[in-house]
XYZ file of C-alpha atoms in Angstrom:
592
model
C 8.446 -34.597 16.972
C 8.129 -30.826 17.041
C 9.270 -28.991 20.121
C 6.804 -28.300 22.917
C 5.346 -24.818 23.138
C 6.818 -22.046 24.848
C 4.513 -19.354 24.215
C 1.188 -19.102 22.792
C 1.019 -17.269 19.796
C -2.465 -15.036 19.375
C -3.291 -13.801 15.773
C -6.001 -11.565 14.889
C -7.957 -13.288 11.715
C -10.919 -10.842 10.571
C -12.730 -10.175 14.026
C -11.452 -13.317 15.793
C -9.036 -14.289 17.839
C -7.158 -17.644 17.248
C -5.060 -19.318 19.280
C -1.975 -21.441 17.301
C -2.146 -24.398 19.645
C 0.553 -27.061 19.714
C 3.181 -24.309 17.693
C 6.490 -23.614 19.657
C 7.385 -19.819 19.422
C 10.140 -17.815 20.586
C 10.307 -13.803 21.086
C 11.193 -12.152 18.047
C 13.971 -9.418 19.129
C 12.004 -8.965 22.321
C 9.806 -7.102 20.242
C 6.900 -9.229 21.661
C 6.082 -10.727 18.205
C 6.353 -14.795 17.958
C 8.883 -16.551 15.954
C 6.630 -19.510 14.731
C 8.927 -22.624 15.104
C 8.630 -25.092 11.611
C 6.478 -28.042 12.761
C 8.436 -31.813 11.651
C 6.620 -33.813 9.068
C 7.472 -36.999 7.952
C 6.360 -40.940 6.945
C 3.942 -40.849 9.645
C 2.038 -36.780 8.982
C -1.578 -37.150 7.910
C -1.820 -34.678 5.497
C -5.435 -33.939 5.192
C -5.062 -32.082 1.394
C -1.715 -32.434 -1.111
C -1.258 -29.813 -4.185
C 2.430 -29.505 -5.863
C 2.535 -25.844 -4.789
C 0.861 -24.347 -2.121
C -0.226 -20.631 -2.139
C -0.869 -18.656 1.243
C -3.311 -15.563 0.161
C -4.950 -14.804 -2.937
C -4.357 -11.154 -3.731
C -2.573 -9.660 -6.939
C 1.012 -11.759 -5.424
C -0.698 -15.178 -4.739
C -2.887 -14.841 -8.494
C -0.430 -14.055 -10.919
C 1.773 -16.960 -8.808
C -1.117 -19.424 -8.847
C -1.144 -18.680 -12.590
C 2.199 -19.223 -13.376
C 2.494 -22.195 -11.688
C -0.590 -24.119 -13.127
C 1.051 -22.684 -16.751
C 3.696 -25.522 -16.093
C 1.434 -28.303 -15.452
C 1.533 -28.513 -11.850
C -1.628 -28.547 -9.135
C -1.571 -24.888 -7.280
C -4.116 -24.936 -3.901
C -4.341 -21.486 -2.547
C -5.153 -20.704 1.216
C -6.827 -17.718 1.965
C -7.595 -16.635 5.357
C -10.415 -14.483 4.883
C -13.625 -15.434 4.380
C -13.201 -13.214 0.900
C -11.094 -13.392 -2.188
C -8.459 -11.448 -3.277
C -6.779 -9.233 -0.330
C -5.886 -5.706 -0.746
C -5.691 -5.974 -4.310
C -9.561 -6.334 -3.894
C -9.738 -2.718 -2.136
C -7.287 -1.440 -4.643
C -8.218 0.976 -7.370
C -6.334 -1.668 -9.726
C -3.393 -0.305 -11.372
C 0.060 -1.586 -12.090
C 2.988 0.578 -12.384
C 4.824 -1.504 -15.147
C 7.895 0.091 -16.881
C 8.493 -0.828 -20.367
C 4.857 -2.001 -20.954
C 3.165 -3.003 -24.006
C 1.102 0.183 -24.128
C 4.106 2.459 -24.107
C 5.929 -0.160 -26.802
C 2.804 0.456 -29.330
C 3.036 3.994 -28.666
C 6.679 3.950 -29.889
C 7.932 5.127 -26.532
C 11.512 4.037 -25.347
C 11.955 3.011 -21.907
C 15.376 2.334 -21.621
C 16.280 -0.111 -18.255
C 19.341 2.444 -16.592
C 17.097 5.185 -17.197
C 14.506 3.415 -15.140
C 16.291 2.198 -12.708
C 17.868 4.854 -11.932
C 14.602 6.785 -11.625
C 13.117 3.592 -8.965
C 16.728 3.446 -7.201
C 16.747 7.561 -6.497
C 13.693 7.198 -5.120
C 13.835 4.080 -3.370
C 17.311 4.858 -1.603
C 18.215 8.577 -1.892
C 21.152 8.539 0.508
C 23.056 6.031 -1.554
C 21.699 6.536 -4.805
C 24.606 7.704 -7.397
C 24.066 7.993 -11.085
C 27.112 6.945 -12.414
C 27.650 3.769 -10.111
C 27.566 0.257 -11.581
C 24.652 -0.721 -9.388
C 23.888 3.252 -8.787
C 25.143 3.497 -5.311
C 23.026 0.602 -3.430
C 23.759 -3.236 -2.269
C 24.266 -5.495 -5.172
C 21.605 -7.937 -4.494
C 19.148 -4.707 -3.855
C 20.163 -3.888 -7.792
C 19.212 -7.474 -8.869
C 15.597 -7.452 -7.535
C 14.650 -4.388 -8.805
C 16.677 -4.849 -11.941
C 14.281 -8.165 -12.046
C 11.339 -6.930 -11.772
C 12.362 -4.249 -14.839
C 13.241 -6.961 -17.180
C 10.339 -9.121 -16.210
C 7.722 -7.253 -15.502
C 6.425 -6.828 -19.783
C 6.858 -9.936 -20.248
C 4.690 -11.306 -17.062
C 2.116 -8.857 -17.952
C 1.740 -10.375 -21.900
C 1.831 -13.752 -20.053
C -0.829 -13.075 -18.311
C -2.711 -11.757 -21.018
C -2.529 -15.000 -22.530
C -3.185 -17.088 -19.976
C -6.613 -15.176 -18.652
C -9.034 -12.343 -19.639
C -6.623 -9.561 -18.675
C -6.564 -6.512 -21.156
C -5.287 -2.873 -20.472
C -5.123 0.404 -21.264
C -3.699 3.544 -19.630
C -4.640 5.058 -16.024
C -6.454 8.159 -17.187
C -7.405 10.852 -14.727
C -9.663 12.539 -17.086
C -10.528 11.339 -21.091
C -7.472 10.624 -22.749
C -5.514 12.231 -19.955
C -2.986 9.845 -19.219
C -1.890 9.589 -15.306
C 1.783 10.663 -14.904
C 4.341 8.882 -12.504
C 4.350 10.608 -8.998
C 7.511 12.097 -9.702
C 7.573 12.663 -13.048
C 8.933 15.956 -12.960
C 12.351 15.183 -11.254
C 15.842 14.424 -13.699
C 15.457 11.132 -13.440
C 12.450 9.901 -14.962
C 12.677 10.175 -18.417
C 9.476 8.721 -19.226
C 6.858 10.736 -17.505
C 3.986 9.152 -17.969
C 2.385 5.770 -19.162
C 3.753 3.362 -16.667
C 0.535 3.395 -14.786
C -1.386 1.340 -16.315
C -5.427 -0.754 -15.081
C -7.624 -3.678 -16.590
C -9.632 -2.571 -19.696
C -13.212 -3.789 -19.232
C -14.762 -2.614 -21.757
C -15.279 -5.755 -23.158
C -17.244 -6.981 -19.723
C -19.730 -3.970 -19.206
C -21.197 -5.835 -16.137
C -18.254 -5.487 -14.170
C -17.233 -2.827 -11.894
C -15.765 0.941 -13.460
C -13.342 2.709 -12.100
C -12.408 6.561 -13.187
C -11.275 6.715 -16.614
C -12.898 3.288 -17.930
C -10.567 0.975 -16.044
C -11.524 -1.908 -14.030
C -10.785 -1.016 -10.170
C -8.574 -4.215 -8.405
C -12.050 -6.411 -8.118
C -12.158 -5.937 -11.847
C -8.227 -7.119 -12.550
C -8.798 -10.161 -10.199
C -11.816 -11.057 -12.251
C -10.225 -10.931 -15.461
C -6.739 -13.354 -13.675
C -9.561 -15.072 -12.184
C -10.622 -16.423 -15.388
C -7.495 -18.028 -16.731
C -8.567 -20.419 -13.293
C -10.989 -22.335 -15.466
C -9.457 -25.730 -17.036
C -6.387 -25.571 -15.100
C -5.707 -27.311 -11.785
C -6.313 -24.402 -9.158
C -8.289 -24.297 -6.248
C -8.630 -21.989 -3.765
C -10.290 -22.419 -0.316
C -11.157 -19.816 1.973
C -11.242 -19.202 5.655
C -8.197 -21.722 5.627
C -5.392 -19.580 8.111
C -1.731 -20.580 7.648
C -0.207 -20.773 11.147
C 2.744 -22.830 10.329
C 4.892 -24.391 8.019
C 6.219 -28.003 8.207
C 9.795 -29.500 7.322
C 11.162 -32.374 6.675
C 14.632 -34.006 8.260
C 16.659 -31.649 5.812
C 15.108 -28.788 6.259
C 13.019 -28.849 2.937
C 9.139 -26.878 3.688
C 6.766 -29.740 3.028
C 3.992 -27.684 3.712
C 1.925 -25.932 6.145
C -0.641 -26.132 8.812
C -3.527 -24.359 8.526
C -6.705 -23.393 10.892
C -9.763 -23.839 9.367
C -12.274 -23.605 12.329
C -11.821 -26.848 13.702
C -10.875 -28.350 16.493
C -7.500 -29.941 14.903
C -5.166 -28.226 12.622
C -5.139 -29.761 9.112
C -2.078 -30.000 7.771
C -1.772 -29.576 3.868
C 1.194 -30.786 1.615
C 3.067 -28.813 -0.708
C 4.830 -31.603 -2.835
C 7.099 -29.013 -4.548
C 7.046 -25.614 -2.496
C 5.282 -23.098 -0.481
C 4.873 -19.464 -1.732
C 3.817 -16.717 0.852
C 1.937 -13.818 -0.960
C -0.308 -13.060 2.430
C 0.120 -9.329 3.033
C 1.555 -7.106 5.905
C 0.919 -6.202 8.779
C -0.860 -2.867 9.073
C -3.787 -4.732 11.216
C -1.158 -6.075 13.618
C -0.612 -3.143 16.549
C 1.976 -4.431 18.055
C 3.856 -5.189 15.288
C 3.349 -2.051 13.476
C 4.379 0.040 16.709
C 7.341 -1.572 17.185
C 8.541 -1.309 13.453
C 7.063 1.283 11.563
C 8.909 4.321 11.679
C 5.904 6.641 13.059
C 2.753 5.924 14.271
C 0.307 4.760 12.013
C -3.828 4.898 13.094
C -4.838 1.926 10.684
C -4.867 1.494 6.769
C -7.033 0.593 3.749
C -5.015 -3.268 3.707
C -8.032 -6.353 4.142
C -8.258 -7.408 7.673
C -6.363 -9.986 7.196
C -2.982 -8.086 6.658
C -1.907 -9.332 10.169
C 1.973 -10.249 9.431
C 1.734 -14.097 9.750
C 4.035 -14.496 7.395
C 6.864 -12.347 9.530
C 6.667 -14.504 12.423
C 6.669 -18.114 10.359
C 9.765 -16.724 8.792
C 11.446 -15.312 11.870
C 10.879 -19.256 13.099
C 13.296 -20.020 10.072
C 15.499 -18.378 10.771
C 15.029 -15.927 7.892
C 16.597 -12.206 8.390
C 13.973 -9.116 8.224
C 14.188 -6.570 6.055
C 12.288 -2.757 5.367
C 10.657 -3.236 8.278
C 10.614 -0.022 8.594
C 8.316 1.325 5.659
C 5.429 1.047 4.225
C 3.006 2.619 1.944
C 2.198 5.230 3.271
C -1.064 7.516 2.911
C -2.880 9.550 5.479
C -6.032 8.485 7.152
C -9.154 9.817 8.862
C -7.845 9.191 12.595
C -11.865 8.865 13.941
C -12.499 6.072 11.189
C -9.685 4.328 12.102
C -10.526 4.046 15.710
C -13.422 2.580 14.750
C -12.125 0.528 12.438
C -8.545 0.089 11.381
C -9.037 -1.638 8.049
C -10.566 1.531 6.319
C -12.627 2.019 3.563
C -10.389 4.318 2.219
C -7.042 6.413 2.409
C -6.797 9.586 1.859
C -5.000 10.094 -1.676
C -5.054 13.664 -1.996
C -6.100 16.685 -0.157
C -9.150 17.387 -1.565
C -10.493 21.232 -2.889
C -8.862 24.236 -3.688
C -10.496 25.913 -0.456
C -8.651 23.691 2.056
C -5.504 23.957 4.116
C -4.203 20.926 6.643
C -2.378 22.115 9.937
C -0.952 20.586 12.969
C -1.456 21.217 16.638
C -0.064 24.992 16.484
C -2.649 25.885 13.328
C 0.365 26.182 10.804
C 0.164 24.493 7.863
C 2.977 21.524 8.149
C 3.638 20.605 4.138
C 1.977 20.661 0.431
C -1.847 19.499 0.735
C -1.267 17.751 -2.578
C 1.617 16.060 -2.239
C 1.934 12.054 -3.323
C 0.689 10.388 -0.579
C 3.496 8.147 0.373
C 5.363 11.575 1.043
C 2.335 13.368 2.607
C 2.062 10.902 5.231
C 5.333 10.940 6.109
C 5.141 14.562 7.484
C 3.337 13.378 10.146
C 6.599 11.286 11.789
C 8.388 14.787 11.679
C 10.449 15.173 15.525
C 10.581 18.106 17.146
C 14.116 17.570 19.288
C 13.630 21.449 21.244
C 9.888 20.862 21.995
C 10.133 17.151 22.767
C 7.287 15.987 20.380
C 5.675 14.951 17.283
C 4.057 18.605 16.301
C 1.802 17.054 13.564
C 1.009 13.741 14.696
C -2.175 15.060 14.155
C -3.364 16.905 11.206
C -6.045 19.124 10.798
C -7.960 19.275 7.405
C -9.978 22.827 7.177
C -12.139 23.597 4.785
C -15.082 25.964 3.136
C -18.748 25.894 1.497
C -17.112 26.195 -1.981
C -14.871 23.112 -1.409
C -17.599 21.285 0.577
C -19.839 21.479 -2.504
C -17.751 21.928 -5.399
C -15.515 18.313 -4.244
C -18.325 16.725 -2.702
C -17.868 13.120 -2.119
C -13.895 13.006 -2.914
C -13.108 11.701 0.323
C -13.027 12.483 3.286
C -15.312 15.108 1.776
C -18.763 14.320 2.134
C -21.393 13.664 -0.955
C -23.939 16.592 -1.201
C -26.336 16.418 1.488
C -24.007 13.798 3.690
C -23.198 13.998 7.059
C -20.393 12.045 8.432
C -19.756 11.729 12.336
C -16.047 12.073 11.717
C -16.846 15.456 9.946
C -16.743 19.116 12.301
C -19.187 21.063 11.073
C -19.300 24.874 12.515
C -20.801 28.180 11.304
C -17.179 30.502 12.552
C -13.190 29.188 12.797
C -13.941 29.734 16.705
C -16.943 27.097 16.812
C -14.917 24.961 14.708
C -11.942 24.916 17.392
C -14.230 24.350 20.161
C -15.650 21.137 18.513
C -11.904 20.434 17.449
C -10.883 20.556 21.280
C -14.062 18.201 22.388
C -12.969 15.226 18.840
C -9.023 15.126 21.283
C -11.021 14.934 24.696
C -13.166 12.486 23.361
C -10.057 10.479 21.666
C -7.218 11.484 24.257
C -6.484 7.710 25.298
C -5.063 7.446 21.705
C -3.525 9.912 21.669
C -1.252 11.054 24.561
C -3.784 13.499 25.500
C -2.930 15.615 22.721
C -4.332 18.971 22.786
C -4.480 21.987 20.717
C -1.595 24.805 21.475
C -3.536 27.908 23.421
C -2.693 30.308 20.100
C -3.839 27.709 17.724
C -6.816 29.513 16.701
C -4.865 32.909 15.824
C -2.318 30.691 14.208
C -4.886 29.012 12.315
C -6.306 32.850 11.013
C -2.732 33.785 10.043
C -2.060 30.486 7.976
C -5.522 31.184 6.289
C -4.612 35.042 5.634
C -1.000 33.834 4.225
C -2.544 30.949 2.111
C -5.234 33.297 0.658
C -2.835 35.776 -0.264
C -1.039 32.904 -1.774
C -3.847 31.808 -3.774
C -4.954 34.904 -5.169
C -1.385 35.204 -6.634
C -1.605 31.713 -7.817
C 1.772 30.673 -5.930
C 2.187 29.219 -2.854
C 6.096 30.188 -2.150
C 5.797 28.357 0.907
C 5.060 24.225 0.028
C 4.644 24.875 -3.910
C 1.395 23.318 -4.069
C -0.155 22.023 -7.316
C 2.649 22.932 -9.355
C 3.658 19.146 -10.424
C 2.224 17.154 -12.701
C 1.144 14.391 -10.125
C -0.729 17.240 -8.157
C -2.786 18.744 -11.026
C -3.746 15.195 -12.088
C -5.132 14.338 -8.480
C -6.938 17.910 -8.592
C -9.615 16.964 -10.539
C -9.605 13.092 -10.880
C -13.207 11.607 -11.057
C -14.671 15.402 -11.336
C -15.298 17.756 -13.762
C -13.062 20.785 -13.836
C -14.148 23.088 -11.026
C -14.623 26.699 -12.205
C -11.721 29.076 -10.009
C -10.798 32.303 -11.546
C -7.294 32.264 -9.851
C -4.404 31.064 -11.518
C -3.451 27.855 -9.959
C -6.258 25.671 -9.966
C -5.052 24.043 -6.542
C -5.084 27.238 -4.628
C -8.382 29.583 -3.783
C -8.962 31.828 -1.277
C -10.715 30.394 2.361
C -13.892 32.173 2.997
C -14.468 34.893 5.527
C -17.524 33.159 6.742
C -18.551 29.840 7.316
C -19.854 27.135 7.409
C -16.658 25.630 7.674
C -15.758 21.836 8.080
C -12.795 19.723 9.537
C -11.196 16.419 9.931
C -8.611 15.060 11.767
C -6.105 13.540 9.862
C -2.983 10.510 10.723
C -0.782 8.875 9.131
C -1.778 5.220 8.140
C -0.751 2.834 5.272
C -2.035 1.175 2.136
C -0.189 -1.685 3.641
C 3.297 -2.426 5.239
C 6.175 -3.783 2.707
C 8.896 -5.104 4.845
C 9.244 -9.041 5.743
C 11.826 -11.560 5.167
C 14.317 -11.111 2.407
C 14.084 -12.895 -1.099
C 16.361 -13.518 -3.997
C 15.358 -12.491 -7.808
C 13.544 -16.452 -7.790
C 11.168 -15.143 -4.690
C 12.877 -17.823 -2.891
C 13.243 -16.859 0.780
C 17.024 -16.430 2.460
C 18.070 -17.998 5.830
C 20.765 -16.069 7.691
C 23.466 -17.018 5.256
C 21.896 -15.430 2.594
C 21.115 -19.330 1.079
C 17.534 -19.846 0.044
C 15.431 -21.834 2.286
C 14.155 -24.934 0.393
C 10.632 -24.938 -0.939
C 9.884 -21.397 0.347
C 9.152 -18.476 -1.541
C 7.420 -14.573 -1.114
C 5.775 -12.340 -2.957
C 4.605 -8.809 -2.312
C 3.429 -6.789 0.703
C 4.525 -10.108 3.452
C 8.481 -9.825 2.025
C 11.280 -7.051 1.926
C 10.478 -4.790 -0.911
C 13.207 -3.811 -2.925
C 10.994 -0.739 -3.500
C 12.483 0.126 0.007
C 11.209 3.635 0.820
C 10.023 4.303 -3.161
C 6.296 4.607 -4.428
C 7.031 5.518 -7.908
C 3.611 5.617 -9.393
C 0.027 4.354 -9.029
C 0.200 0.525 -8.660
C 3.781 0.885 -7.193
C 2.815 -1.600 -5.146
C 0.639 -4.076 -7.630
C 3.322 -4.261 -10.231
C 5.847 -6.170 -8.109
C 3.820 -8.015 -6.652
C 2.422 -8.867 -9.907
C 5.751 -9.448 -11.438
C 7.280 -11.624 -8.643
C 4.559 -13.419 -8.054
C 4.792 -14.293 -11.503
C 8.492 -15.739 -11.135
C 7.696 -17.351 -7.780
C 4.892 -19.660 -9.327
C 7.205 -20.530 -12.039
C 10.292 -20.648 -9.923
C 8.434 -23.142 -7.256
C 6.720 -25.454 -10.414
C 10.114 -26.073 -11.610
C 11.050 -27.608 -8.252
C 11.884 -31.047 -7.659
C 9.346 -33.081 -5.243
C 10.659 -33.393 -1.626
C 10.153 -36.205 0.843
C 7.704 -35.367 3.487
């Protein structure tokens, strides 16, 4: 019999609030986030639906496992919680950083494995990171994963080719302008660009574009979606996971699940259980205790809630990079509305636009990736006792208000957005700054603008102008890497500016002028319990927990702190996904 309850364990599941009756939970690190305790199944469990491998979530992760799995033979049902398909991957603009991929192979490119690795491990841990090292500096079994996902992650993709209607071609950011990594400029990366890659749909005109003639993440799901038909996958939605079950020896049998009714169903994974159900950007609590700043919300699905951290936790499964995420800033007065946001904000829009903190000084490069971007807002000031840009400001003109219109959070021509300060002088615009922080001061620590912020914010325009006209901004560099000029123009035509650096040009003396205020947020969190290369999920003793596996944003990412290109998130997941489904078809049955 499973324990009784201890403490009620509330999840939020798109708008609603559940409550995970009959589940025993302990504190999780007095962090106040429940440790889901395993239910017991046995002889005498009615299982109200069976499959040989069970999938919890049905983004990029749960496909390509669902996929692999059903390649074998086996029957894959997949559980989604929303009532939607396909996760974040389905807000996603659908591309997968794969190193090594057939695309650069055709081309005749070499992408040698140390030379990529040690481009992914300088990024992903920069204080240990050391070229000549046999595992370059970090933890063994950190080396293995990502050393995994490099010599699996072709292959998975030409699987999955085969096995559905995926094709590809390169991320462009303009015709035949191929997208270069984010940090393709540094020593390490010897391959610059070409690892980004996004679903071709040419061939299926009726589906949805995204810049440069790829399919966006609704598009790459469709074309997985399609190697579905004729094999032995279904997927039911509006089914929440709140448990898993085990059997006298441990082994997960399966898992509980909330559908609405009044009784939890309980489902039965003959074979295993694979966890590919997102983070937890949508739970506050969480997120505030772990991340390592304060995040306002993210573009994850609603339903990126961390279940997965506390079923885990219950299993005695160790956490790890709990700490990052992917990071990218968001528009703070959206995401007090509504946390799962439309969008993030992936690059400072305009030429004609500065971002500043409290002070009015600018606080870092405008077009910066935005996993790094973000990060400035976590910055500590130890003399003042504060986090000086917790809140950004993004200032801009008429030219970049018409010239970038609708490149977010820039408004389309003739839009008006309610998160958008709109004032004829600088001065109006402060005053209408100062009302936004009234108006949102119980989010905020009653943070206010400093009393010389508006003559700060006229010397950081005079210094950036002066910058602009001589085409180089000595002071954050901006738009002189390769990452930056692509995201200058991405989705536009080229915007006529007689300066010499197309990322810098002069404010205007008068207005209109326009602002909004800016936070950090996420595309989704990537810490969770720690897997082997298999996706198989580790108890304390580093031995995997039987029938259990993880893929993607709800596990420890060996990416750690590292975004290394657009879909730097999709193409592990992807990838392990991939070796989970094959990795839990290949299991032997286990007694219930």
């Amino acid at each position: 019999m499973s324990k009784a309850p201890t403490l009620a364990a509330a999840t939020h599941d798109g708008g609603r609030r559940r409550l995970l009756k009959g589940l025993a939970t302990v504190p999780l690190a007095g962090l106040g986030v429940p440790a889901v305790v395993a239910q017991d199944s046995g002889p005498d469990t009615e299982w109200a639906m069976e499959a040989d491998v069970v999938i919890v979530g049905s983004g990029i992760a749960g496909t390509s496992a669902a996929l692999a799995a059903a390649q074998q033979g086996v029957t894959v049902l997949m559980l989604e919680k929303m009532p939607f398909q396909g996760g974040t991957t389905a807000k996603s603009a659908g591309v997968f950083w794969i190193p090594d991929n057939p695309i650069l192979r055709a081309q005749g490119v070499k992408d040698e494995r140390l030379d990529t690795l040690r481009y992914m491990v300088r990024l992903a841990q920069p204080t240990l990171f050391r070229a000549d090292h046999p595992t370059l500096g970090i933890a063994a079994d950190d080396f293995e994963l990502l050393g995994t996902f490099v010599d699996h992650a072709r292959r998975v993709v030409e699987a999955l080719m085969a096995q559905s209607a995926l094709r590809i071609m390169p991320w462009l950011y303009a015709e035949n302008a191929v997208w270069p990594d984010y940090y393709g400029d540094i020593p390490e990366n010897k391959v610059e660009r070409g690892r980004s890659i996004v679903c071709d749909v040419k061939a299926y005109p009726e589906r949805h574009f995204w810049a440069g003639g790829g399919g966006a993440g609704t598009s790459l799901l469709w074309q997985l979606q399609q190697g579905f038909e004729n094999r032995p996958i279904k997927v039911l939605l509006d089914h929440a996971v709140t448990a898993v079950t085990r059997n006298g020896t441990g082994e997960v049998t399966g898992v509980v699940v909330d559908n609405g009714d009044p009784k939890p169903l309980h489902v039965r994974a003959h074979k295993a259980v694979i966890f590919a159900s997102g983070g937890y950007t949508h739970n506050v609590a969480m997120a505030d205790s772990f991340l390592r700043g304060k995040i306002w919300g993210g573009c994850a699905a609603p339903g990126s809630t961390g279940d997965f951290v506390g079923i885990a936790a219950g299993l005695g499964a160790p956490l790890g990079n709990m700490n990052n995420a992917w990071w990218a800033q968001v528009a703070v007065e959206v995401a007090l509305k509504t946390r799962s946001v439309p969008f993030n904000v992936w690059s400072t829009p305009g030429d004609s636009v500065i971002q500043v903190n409290r002070y009015g000084l600018r606080f870092g490069n405008e077009k910066i990736a935005y996993n790094e971007r973000a990060q400035l807002h976590f910055v500590w000031d130890p003399v003042k006792l504060e986090y000086p840009n917790l809140l950004g400001f993004m200032i801009w003109d008429a030219r970049t208000a018409q010239a970038y219109a609708g490149y977010d959070p820039i408004p389309g021509k003739d839009a008006r957005q309610a998160h958008v300060v709109q004032a004829a002088t600088l001065p109006e615009l402060v005053r209408q700054l100062e009302a936004r922080l009234v108006a949102i001061a119980d989010h905020t620590g009653g943070l206010e603008l400093a009393p010389d912020f508006l003559a700060n914010l006229r010397q950081s325009v005079q210094r950036f102008n002066q910058a602009a006209r001589q085409g180089k901004d000595s002071e954050f560099h901006r738009g002189e890497t390769p990452n930056e000029q692509a995201w200058q123009f991405v989705g536009l035509q080229p915007v006529d500016n007689p300066y010499p650096n197309p990322a810098l040009h002069p404010i205007a003396d008068s207005g209109p002028y326009y602002a909004v205020i800016l936070g950090a947020g996420t595309l989704d969190t990537k810490g969770g319990p720690r897997v082997n290369p298999k996706g198989q999920v580790l108890d304390a003793q580093g031995a995997p927990i039987a029938g259990l596996y993880g893929a993607g944003n709800c596990v420890a990412s060996p990416a750690a702190q590292a975004y290394w290109g657009g879909g730097g998130t999709i193409g592990p997941a992807m990838t392990y996904g991939y070796l989970c489904g094959e990795a839990a078809a290949a299991e032997r049955p286990k007694r219930a």
